Amino acid sequence: MQILIIRFGDDWKKCLELPPKDTRMRTADVTSTKGNEFEDYCLKRELLMGIFEMGWEKPSPVQEESIPIALSGRDILARAKNGTGKSGAYLIPLLERIDLKKDHIQAIVMVPTRELALQVSQISIQLSKHLGGVKVMATTGGTNLRDDIMRLDETVHVVIATPGRILDLIKKGVAKMDKAQLIVMDEADKLLSQDFVVLIEDIISFMPKDRQILLYSATFPISVQKFMNKHLKKPYEINLMEELTLKGITQYYAYVTERQKVHCLNTLFSRLQINQSIIFCNSTQRVELLAKKITQLGYSCFYIHAKMMQEYRNRVFHDFRNGLCRNLVCTDLFTRGIDIQAVNVVINFDFPKNAETYLHRIGRSGRFGHLGLAINLITSEDRYNLKNIEDQLVTDIKPIPSSIDKSLYVAEFHSASSFY
Ligand SMILES: *[C@@H]1O[C@H](CO)[C@@H](O)[C@H](O)[C@H]1NC(C)=O
Ligand SMILES: *[C@@H]1O[C@H](CO)[C@@H](O)[C@H](O)[C@H]1NC(C)=O
């Protein structure tokens, strides 16, 4: 394997290069794939500890795109929704760059609401737990101004704020921005609305000329574009609004009774050219039972389910990702699709009940453009759900044919057919 794997606790100095871009199976609409680990970014060990304690296993797409660029000091304009790991995408590089030897404000995160300010400050406190003394302060309207003034009398490295309050503190000369090199705008579409944009520009005018701006927004209204043209310097643009897609995945169903499922799985194992597979069951007990059966049949497998300790789960998943085992049995644990390139077959041993779960199990993020096979074991009870999910996702799940064309899911055959 070409990818340099550095585990937690190894020598961090070895962390010199990012893994090579993945060149395996892709469909035409793909421009880049990564598959990085948090270890790849040469972050401080203490920060990595915080990241793993948050239960973050691997950078999300917006994090993969943001972290190295933000660390390099370049401006970023990112289109990303909530729930995509956006706060980690800017907090990780932000915290990495805090210099504890200096006691002035070094970074400011602007958010539109008090709720978001509290949420972001909570995450930064947890992430920086082992960093030994990063001081994070949240300041928003609707709280006692004098408390904030007193707080700023002590060391503060990172301010998380709504625009009105922080501007107030800046103008009073209490919050000093002249050495703050980084400003993040979360939910920038809201921050740059008519009511706020003047305040934001005012705040920026108190910062150094060469400050870095990271801007995250779900939409790109004119106000954001105008602001970008005026204040961002050659921003690196990230657009991750792509949804999970079933494009490139060939989906079949096999009609079975409950008792035939294991036998059917065994047949699939012997007939398919599986590189790595993930097999979904609907409960913890069924995961454990099936994993045992698969082992008895003579195939290697790992299993994870929701009742395992997060840390242990992460370890198993990490090992699976690194190819230590061919098959993984699990319950629904993935919220943004499986993005392991080596997985070319996904099996629904138990068919899910709704379209969203199906999509999370089978779908891939568009930019990975993965080719693969999804096989659904369907009992008579699942028939209605099958029809329903097909309708809702506007997709076609066909009966499994007696032989399956390898070019649909096996990398070598795929590239062979496209090259010759
Ligand atoms: C899981 O699937 C089995 C077999 O199809 C079924 O008997 C059981 O009720 C299902 N459990 C849940 C929680 O859906
Ligand atoms: C097959 O899986 C192994 C890990 O099990 C991985 O290293 C390899 O790159 C995979 N091959 C393809 C074509 O995805």
PDB file of N, CA, C and O in Angstrom, residues 73-116:
ATOM      1  N   GLY A  73      -2.669  29.407   5.425  1.00  0.00           N
ATOM      2  CA  GLY A  73      -2.853  30.845   5.559  1.00  0.00           C
ATOM      3  C   GLY A  73      -3.711  31.484   4.475  1.00  0.00           C
ATOM      4  O   GLY A  73      -3.943  32.683   4.473  1.00  0.00           O
ATOM      5  N   ARG A  74      -4.225  30.670   3.564  1.00  0.00           N
ATOM      6  CA  ARG A  74      -4.989  31.226   2.451  1.00  0.00           C
ATOM      7  C   ARG A  74      -6.454  31.460   2.840  1.00  0.00           C
ATOM      8  O   ARG A  74      -7.013  30.761   3.670  1.00  0.00           O
ATOM      9  N   ASP A  75      -7.072  32.460   2.209  1.00  0.00           N
ATOM     10  CA  ASP A  75      -8.494  32.706   2.427  1.00  0.00           C
ATOM     11  C   ASP A  75      -9.325  31.566   1.842  1.00  0.00           C
ATOM     12  O   ASP A  75      -8.928  30.949   0.855  1.00  0.00           O
ATOM     13  N   ILE A  76     -10.462  31.325   2.457  1.00  0.00           N
ATOM     14  CA  ILE A  76     -11.335  30.247   1.979  1.00  0.00           C
ATOM     15  C   ILE A  76     -12.761  30.757   1.827  1.00  0.00           C
ATOM     16  O   ILE A  76     -13.266  31.501   2.669  1.00  0.00           O
ATOM     17  N   LEU A  77     -13.390  30.329   0.751  1.00  0.00           N
ATOM     18  CA  LEU A  77     -14.805  30.572   0.553  1.00  0.00           C
ATOM     19  C   LEU A  77     -15.439  29.190   0.396  1.00  0.00           C
ATOM     20  O   LEU A  77     -15.184  28.510  -0.592  1.00  0.00           O
ATOM     21  N   ALA A  78     -16.198  28.769   1.393  1.00  0.00           N
ATOM     22  CA  ALA A  78     -16.697  27.402   1.343  1.00  0.00           C
ATOM     23  C   ALA A  78     -18.209  27.369   1.354  1.00  0.00           C
ATOM     24  O   ALA A  78     -18.857  28.069   2.116  1.00  0.00           O
ATOM     25  N   ARG A  79     -18.731  26.556   0.490  1.00  0.00           N
ATOM     26  CA  ARG A  79     -20.165  26.352   0.486  1.00  0.00           C
ATOM     27  C   ARG A  79     -20.434  25.029   1.180  1.00  0.00           C
ATOM     28  O   ARG A  79     -20.114  23.968   0.670  1.00  0.00           O
ATOM     29  N   ALA A  80     -20.985  25.110   2.386  1.00  0.00           N
ATOM     30  CA  ALA A  80     -21.232  23.885   3.137  1.00  0.00           C
ATOM     31  C   ALA A  80     -22.390  24.091   4.091  1.00  0.00           C
ATOM     32  O   ALA A  80     -22.564  25.150   4.665  1.00  0.00           O
ATOM     33  N   LYS A  81     -23.170  23.037   4.231  1.00  0.00           N
ATOM     34  CA  LYS A  81     -24.338  23.093   5.103  1.00  0.00           C
ATOM     35  C   LYS A  81     -23.955  22.809   6.544  1.00  0.00           C
ATOM     36  O   LYS A  81     -22.866  22.331   6.834  1.00  0.00           O
ATOM     37  N   ASN A  82     -24.898  23.044   7.434  1.00  0.00           N
ATOM     38  CA  ASN A  82     -24.714  22.599   8.816  1.00  0.00           C
ATOM     39  C   ASN A  82     -24.717  21.075   8.832  1.00  0.00           C
ATOM     40  O   ASN A  82     -25.338  20.449   7.989  1.00  0.00           O
ATOM     41  N   GLY A  83     -24.030  20.520   9.819  1.00  0.00           N
ATOM     42  CA  GLY A  83     -24.035  19.071   9.947  1.00  0.00           C
ATOM     43  C   GLY A  83     -23.063  18.385   8.995  1.00  0.00           C
ATOM     44  O   GLY A  83     -23.155  17.195   8.772  1.00  0.00           O
ATOM     45  N   THR A  84     -22.126  19.133   8.422  1.00  0.00           N
ATOM     46  CA  THR A  84     -21.150  18.515   7.529  1.00  0.00           C
ATOM     47  C   THR A  84     -19.743  18.561   8.130  1.00  0.00           C
ATOM     48  O   THR A  84     -18.771  18.262   7.464  1.00  0.00           O
ATOM     49  N   GLY A  85     -19.675  18.960   9.406  1.00  0.00           N
ATOM     50  CA  GLY A  85     -18.357  19.050  10.031  1.00  0.00           C
ATOM     51  C   GLY A  85     -17.722  20.408   9.808  1.00  0.00           C
ATOM     52  O   GLY A  85     -16.512  20.578   9.917  1.00  0.00           O
ATOM     53  N   LYS A  86     -18.569  21.387   9.521  1.00  0.00           N
ATOM     54  CA  LYS A  86     -18.107  22.731   9.206  1.00  0.00           C
ATOM     55  C   LYS A  86     -17.310  23.362  10.353  1.00  0.00           C
ATOM     56  O   LYS A  86     -16.244  23.915  10.127  1.00  0.00           O
ATOM     57  N   SER A  87     -17.816  23.269  11.572  1.00  0.00           N
ATOM     58  CA  SER A  87     -17.079  23.929  12.658  1.00  0.00           C
ATOM     59  C   SER A  87     -15.704  23.307  12.859  1.00  0.00           C
ATOM     60  O   SER A  87     -14.732  24.028  13.089  1.00  0.00           O
ATOM     61  N   GLY A  88     -15.615  21.985  12.739  1.00  0.00           N
ATOM     62  CA  GLY A  88     -14.300  21.345  12.827  1.00  0.00           C
ATOM     63  C   GLY A  88     -13.379  21.826  11.710  1.00  0.00           C
ATOM     64  O   GLY A  88     -12.178  21.962  11.895  1.00  0.00           O
ATOM     65  N   ALA A  89     -13.973  22.102  10.554  1.00  0.00           N
ATOM     66  CA  ALA A  89     -13.183  22.505   9.392  1.00  0.00           C
ATOM     67  C   ALA A  89     -12.413  23.797   9.650  1.00  0.00           C
ATOM     68  O   ALA A  89     -11.320  23.976   9.151  1.00  0.00           O
ATOM     69  N   TYR A  90     -13.003  24.699  10.432  1.00  0.00           N
ATOM     70  CA  TYR A  90     -12.225  25.908  10.729  1.00  0.00           C
ATOM     71  C   TYR A  90     -11.607  25.902  12.119  1.00  0.00           C
ATOM     72  O   TYR A  90     -10.552  26.473  12.340  1.00  0.00           O
ATOM     73  N   LEU A  91     -12.243  25.212  13.086  1.00  0.00           N
ATOM     74  CA  LEU A  91     -11.678  25.226  14.441  1.00  0.00           C
ATOM     75  C   LEU A  91     -10.364  24.458  14.542  1.00  0.00           C
ATOM     76  O   LEU A  91      -9.466  24.849  15.287  1.00  0.00           O
ATOM     77  N   ILE A  92     -10.241  23.378  13.799  1.00  0.00           N
ATOM     78  CA  ILE A  92      -9.007  22.585  13.893  1.00  0.00           C
ATOM     79  C   ILE A  92      -7.796  23.413  13.434  1.00  0.00           C
ATOM     80  O   ILE A  92      -6.850  23.582  14.202  1.00  0.00           O
ATOM     81  N   PRO A  93      -7.834  23.989  12.224  1.00  0.00           N
ATOM     82  CA  PRO A  93      -6.678  24.825  11.848  1.00  0.00           C
ATOM     83  C   PRO A  93      -6.525  26.057  12.740  1.00  0.00           C
ATOM     84  O   PRO A  93      -5.399  26.473  13.038  1.00  0.00           O
ATOM     85  N   LEU A  94      -7.642  26.611  13.169  1.00  0.00           N
ATOM     86  CA  LEU A  94      -7.574  27.790  14.042  1.00  0.00           C
ATOM     87  C   LEU A  94      -6.832  27.461  15.336  1.00  0.00           C
ATOM     88  O   LEU A  94      -5.891  28.148  15.726  1.00  0.00           O
ATOM     89  N   LEU A  95      -7.236  26.370  15.978  1.00  0.00           N
ATOM     90  CA  LEU A  95      -6.616  26.001  17.252  1.00  0.00           C
ATOM     91  C   LEU A  95      -5.159  25.600  17.059  1.00  0.00           C
ATOM     92  O   LEU A  95      -4.301  25.893  17.888  1.00  0.00           O
ATOM     93  N   GLU A  96      -4.897  24.920  15.949  1.00  0.00           N
ATOM     94  CA  GLU A  96      -3.521  24.510  15.666  1.00  0.00           C
ATOM     95  C   GLU A  96      -2.589  25.725  15.633  1.00  0.00           C
ATOM     96  O   GLU A  96      -1.441  25.652  16.030  1.00  0.00           O
ATOM     97  N   ARG A  97      -3.113  26.830  15.154  1.00  0.00           N
ATOM     98  CA  ARG A  97      -2.247  27.988  14.944  1.00  0.00           C
ATOM     99  C   ARG A  97      -2.179  28.962  16.115  1.00  0.00           C
ATOM    100  O   ARG A  97      -1.478  29.968  16.044  1.00  0.00           O
ATOM    101  N   ILE A  98      -2.894  28.673  17.176  1.00  0.00           N
ATOM    102  CA  ILE A  98      -2.822  29.557  18.340  1.00  0.00           C
ATOM    103  C   ILE A  98      -1.448  29.434  18.999  1.00  0.00           C
ATOM    104  O   ILE A  98      -0.985  28.332  19.282  1.00  0.00           O
ATOM    105  N   ASP A  99      -0.826  30.562  19.218  1.00  0.00           N
ATOM    106  CA  ASP A  99       0.477  30.581  19.873  1.00  0.00           C
ATOM    107  C   ASP A  99       0.265  30.913  21.352  1.00  0.00           C
ATOM    108  O   ASP A  99      -0.065  32.047  21.709  1.00  0.00           O
ATOM    109  N   LEU A 100       0.474  29.901  22.206  1.00  0.00           N
ATOM    110  CA  LEU A 100       0.175  30.078  23.632  1.00  0.00           C
ATOM    111  C   LEU A 100       1.150  31.016  24.331  1.00  0.00           C
ATOM    112  O   LEU A 100       0.898  31.469  25.438  1.00  0.00           O
ATOM    113  N   LYS A 101       2.273  31.267  23.677  1.00  0.00           N
ATOM    114  CA  LYS A 101       3.241  32.180  24.290  1.00  0.00           C
ATOM    115  C   LYS A 101       2.789  33.638  24.191  1.00  0.00           C
ATOM    116  O   LYS A 101       3.306  34.499  24.858  1.00  0.00           O
ATOM    117  N   LYS A 102       1.817  33.862  23.319  1.00  0.00           N
ATOM    118  CA  LYS A 102       1.303  35.221  23.182  1.00  0.00           C
ATOM    119  C   LYS A 102      -0.067  35.311  23.854  1.00  0.00           C
ATOM    120  O   LYS A 102      -0.854  34.376  23.761  1.00  0.00           O
ATOM    121  N   ASP A 103      -0.308  36.435  24.503  1.00  0.00           N
ATOM    122  CA  ASP A 103      -1.571  36.462  25.249  1.00  0.00           C
ATOM    123  C   ASP A 103      -2.620  37.411  24.658  1.00  0.00           C
ATOM    124  O   ASP A 103      -3.553  37.823  25.321  1.00  0.00           O
ATOM    125  N   HIS A 104      -2.478  37.741  23.375  1.00  0.00           N
ATOM    126  CA  HIS A 104      -3.505  38.589  22.762  1.00  0.00           C
ATOM    127  C   HIS A 104      -4.519  37.758  21.966  1.00  0.00           C
ATOM    128  O   HIS A 104      -4.313  36.570  21.742  1.00  0.00           O
ATOM    129  N   ILE A 105      -5.594  38.412  21.543  1.00  0.00           N
ATOM    130  CA  ILE A 105      -6.601  37.736  20.720  1.00  0.00           C
ATOM    131  C   ILE A 105      -5.975  37.410  19.365  1.00  0.00           C
ATOM    132  O   ILE A 105      -5.425  38.280  18.695  1.00  0.00           O
ATOM    133  N   GLN A 106      -6.031  36.131  18.993  1.00  0.00           N
ATOM    134  CA  GLN A 106      -5.383  35.708  17.751  1.00  0.00           C
ATOM    135  C   GLN A 106      -6.364  35.320  16.663  1.00  0.00           C
ATOM    136  O   GLN A 106      -6.026  35.276  15.488  1.00  0.00           O
ATOM    137  N   ALA A 107      -7.575  35.004  17.073  1.00  0.00           N
ATOM    138  CA  ALA A 107      -8.558  34.598  16.074  1.00  0.00           C
ATOM    139  C   ALA A 107      -9.957  34.944  16.565  1.00  0.00           C
ATOM    140  O   ALA A 107     -10.223  34.950  17.765  1.00  0.00           O
ATOM    141  N   ILE A 108     -10.821  35.232  15.606  1.00  0.00           N
ATOM    142  CA  ILE A 108     -12.189  35.538  15.970  1.00  0.00           C
ATOM    143  C   ILE A 108     -13.143  34.767  15.055  1.00  0.00           C
ATOM    144  O   ILE A 108     -12.911  34.668  13.851  1.00  0.00           O
ATOM    145  N   VAL A 109     -14.150  34.171  15.657  1.00  0.00           N
ATOM    146  CA  VAL A 109     -15.164  33.454  14.884  1.00  0.00           C
ATOM    147  C   VAL A 109     -16.461  34.242  14.978  1.00  0.00           C
ATOM    148  O   VAL A 109     -16.983  34.453  16.076  1.00  0.00           O
ATOM    149  N   MET A 110     -16.968  34.700  13.847  1.00  0.00           N
ATOM    150  CA  MET A 110     -18.216  35.447  13.840  1.00  0.00           C
ATOM    151  C   MET A 110     -19.362  34.497  13.529  1.00  0.00           C
ATOM    152  O   MET A 110     -19.288  33.719  12.580  1.00  0.00           O
ATOM    153  N   VAL A 111     -20.398  34.594  14.326  1.00  0.00           N
ATOM    154  CA  VAL A 111     -21.593  33.772  14.084  1.00  0.00           C
ATOM    155  C   VAL A 111     -22.828  34.669  14.198  1.00  0.00           C
ATOM    156  O   VAL A 111     -22.774  35.696  14.864  1.00  0.00           O
ATOM    157  N   PRO A 112     -23.930  34.270  13.565  1.00  0.00           N
ATOM    158  CA  PRO A 112     -25.091  35.162  13.586  1.00  0.00           C
ATOM    159  C   PRO A 112     -25.931  35.077  14.864  1.00  0.00           C
ATOM    160  O   PRO A 112     -26.677  36.012  15.159  1.00  0.00           O
ATOM    161  N   THR A 113     -25.835  33.968  15.594  1.00  0.00           N
ATOM    162  CA  THR A 113     -26.729  33.833  16.750  1.00  0.00           C
ATOM    163  C   THR A 113     -25.981  33.403  18.010  1.00  0.00           C
ATOM    164  O   THR A 113     -24.898  32.818  17.946  1.00  0.00           O
ATOM    165  N   ARG A 114     -26.624  33.702  19.122  1.00  0.00           N
ATOM    166  CA  ARG A 114     -26.084  33.311  20.411  1.00  0.00           C
ATOM    167  C   ARG A 114     -25.967  31.786  20.549  1.00  0.00           C
ATOM    168  O   ARG A 114     -24.974  31.267  21.041  1.00  0.00           O
ATOM    169  N   GLU A 115     -26.980  31.082  20.048  1.00  0.00           N
ATOM    170  CA  GLU A 115     -26.985  29.614  20.145  1.00  0.00           C
ATOM    171  C   GLU A 115     -25.758  29.041  19.443  1.00  0.00           C
ATOM    172  O   GLU A 115     -25.058  28.181  19.972  1.00  0.00           O
ATOM    173  N   LEU A 116     -25.524  29.541  18.230  1.00  0.00           N
ATOM    174  CA  LEU A 116     -24.384  29.031  17.474  1.00  0.00           C
ATOM    175  C   LEU A 116     -23.066  29.390  18.175  1.00  0.00           C
ATOM    176  O   LEU A 116     -22.139  28.592  18.225  1.00  0.00           O
TER     177      LEU A 116
END
